[in-house]
Short mmCIF file of C-alpha atoms in Angstrom, two decimals:
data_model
loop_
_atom_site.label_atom_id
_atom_site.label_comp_id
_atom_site.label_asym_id
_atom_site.label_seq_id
_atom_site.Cartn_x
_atom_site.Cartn_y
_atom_site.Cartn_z
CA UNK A 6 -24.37 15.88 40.31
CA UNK A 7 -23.81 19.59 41.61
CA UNK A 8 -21.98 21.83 39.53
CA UNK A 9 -21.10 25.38 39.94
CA UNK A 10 -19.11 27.62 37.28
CA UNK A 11 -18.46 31.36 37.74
CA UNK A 12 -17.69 33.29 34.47
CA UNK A 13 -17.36 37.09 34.16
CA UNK A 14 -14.03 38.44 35.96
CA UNK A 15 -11.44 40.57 34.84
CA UNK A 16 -9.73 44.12 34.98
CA UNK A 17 -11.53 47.03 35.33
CA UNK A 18 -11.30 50.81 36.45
CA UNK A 19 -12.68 52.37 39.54
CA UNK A 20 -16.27 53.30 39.09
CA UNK A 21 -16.73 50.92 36.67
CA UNK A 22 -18.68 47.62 36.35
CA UNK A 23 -18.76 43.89 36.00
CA UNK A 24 -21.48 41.27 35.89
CA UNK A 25 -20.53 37.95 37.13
CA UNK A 26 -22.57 34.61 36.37
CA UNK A 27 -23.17 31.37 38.31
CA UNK A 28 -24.08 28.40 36.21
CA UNK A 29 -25.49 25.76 38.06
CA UNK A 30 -26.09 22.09 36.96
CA UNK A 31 -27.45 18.97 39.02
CA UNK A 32 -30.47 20.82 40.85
CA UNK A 33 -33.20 23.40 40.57
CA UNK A 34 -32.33 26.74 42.26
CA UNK A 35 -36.11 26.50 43.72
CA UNK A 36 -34.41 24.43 46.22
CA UNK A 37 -31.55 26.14 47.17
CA UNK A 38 -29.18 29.21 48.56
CA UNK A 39 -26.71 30.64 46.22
CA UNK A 40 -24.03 33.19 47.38
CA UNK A 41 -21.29 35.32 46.24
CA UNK A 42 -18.02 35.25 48.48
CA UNK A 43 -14.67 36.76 47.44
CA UNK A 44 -11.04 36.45 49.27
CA UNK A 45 -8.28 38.44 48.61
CA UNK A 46 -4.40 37.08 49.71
CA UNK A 47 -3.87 36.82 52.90
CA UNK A 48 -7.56 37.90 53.86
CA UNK A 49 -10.08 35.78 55.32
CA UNK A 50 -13.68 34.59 52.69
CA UNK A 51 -16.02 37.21 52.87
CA UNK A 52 -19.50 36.75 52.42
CA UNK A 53 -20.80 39.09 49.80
CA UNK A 54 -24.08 38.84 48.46
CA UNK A 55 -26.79 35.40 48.65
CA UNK A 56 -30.27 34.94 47.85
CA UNK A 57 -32.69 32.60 48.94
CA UNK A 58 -34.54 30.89 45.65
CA UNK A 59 -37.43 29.83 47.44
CA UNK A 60 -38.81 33.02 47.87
CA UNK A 61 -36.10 35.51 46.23
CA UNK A 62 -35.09 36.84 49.53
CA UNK A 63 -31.36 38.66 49.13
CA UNK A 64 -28.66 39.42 51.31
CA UNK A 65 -25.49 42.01 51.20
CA UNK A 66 -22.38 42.67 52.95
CA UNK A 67 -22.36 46.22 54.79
CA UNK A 68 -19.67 47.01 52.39
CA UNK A 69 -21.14 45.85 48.87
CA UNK A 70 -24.54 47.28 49.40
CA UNK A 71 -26.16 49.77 47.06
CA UNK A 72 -23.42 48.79 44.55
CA UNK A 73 -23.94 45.25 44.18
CA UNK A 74 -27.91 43.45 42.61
CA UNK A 75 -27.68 39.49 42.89
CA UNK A 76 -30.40 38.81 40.71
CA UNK A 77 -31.53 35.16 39.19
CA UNK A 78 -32.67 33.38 35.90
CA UNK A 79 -34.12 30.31 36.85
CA UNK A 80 -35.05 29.73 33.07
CA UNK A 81 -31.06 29.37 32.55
CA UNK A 82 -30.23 28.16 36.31
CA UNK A 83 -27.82 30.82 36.71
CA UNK A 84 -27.34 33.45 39.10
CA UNK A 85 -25.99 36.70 38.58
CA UNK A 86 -23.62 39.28 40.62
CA UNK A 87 -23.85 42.90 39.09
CA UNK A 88 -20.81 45.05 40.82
CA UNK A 89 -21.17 49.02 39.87
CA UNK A 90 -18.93 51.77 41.46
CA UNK A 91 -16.27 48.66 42.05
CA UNK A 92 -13.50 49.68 44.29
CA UNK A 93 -9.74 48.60 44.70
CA UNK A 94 -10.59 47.05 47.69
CA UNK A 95 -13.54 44.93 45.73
CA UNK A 96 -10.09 43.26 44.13
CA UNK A 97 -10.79 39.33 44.92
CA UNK A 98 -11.27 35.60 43.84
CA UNK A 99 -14.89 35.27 43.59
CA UNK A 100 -16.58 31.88 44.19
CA UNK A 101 -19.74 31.27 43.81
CA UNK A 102 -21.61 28.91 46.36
CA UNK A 103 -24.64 27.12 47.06
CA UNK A 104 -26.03 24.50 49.91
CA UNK A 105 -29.69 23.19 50.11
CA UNK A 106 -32.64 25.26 51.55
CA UNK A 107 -32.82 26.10 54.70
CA UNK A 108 -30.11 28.22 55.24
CA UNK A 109 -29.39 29.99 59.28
CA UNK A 110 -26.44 32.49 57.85
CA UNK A 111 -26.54 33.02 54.58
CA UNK A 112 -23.24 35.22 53.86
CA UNK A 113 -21.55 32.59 56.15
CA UNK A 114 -19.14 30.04 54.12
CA UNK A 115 -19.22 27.24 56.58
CA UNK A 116 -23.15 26.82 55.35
CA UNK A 117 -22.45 26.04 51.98
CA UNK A 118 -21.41 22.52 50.50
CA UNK A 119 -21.09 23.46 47.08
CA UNK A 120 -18.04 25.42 45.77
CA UNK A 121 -17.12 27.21 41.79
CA UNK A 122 -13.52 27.37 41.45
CA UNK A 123 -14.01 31.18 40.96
CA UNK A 124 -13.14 33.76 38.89
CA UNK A 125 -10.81 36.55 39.76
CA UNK A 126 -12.06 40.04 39.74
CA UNK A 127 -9.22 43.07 39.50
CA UNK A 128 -10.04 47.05 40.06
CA UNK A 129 -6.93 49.10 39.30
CA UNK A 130 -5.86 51.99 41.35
#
């Protein structure tokens, strides 16, 4: 059975950091895409960050990249989002994702089948 649990929000200051984790449960990641999304109120799911565990491959959003590593353990079946230089605008419900290899657009939600409830992520002004 597929699980997904995001840990690792909360309140933080412009410029500073946060390091979110996916625990997943009910597959290998060898098999599968994992992503990042986040939506704010009112705002449409954004695709943020994915990578491709078959071969490591990652993806970024024009607007997280250079600031935000998705990285994996596949010792602890987790994958991780480290955000530096976080933003106001980076404030969002995070949800982690994942859908089974092979993937056509990876930072696009309608691919994945496999939903966190997410965690929410807050950078004060």
């Amino acid at each position: 059975q597929v699980q997904l649990v995001e840990s690792g929000g909360g309140l933080v200051q412009p410029g500073g950091s946060l390091r979110l984790s996916c625990s997943a449960s009910g597959f290998t990641l060898d098999d599968y895409a994992i992503a990042w999304f986040r939506q704010a109120p009112g705002k449409e799911r954004e695709g943020v960050s994915s990578i491709d565990n078959s071969d490591g491959t990652t993806y970024y959003s024009n607007s997280v990249k250079g600031r935000f590593t998705i990285s994996r353990d596949n010792a602890k079946n987790t994958v991780y989002l480290q955000m530096n230089s976080l933003k106001p605008e980076d404030t969002a419900v995070y949800y982690c994702a994942a859908d089974l290899l092979p993937l056509v657009a990876f930072l696009q939600a309608y691919e994945y089948d496999y939903w966190g409830q997410g965690t929410q992520v807050t950078v004060s002004s």
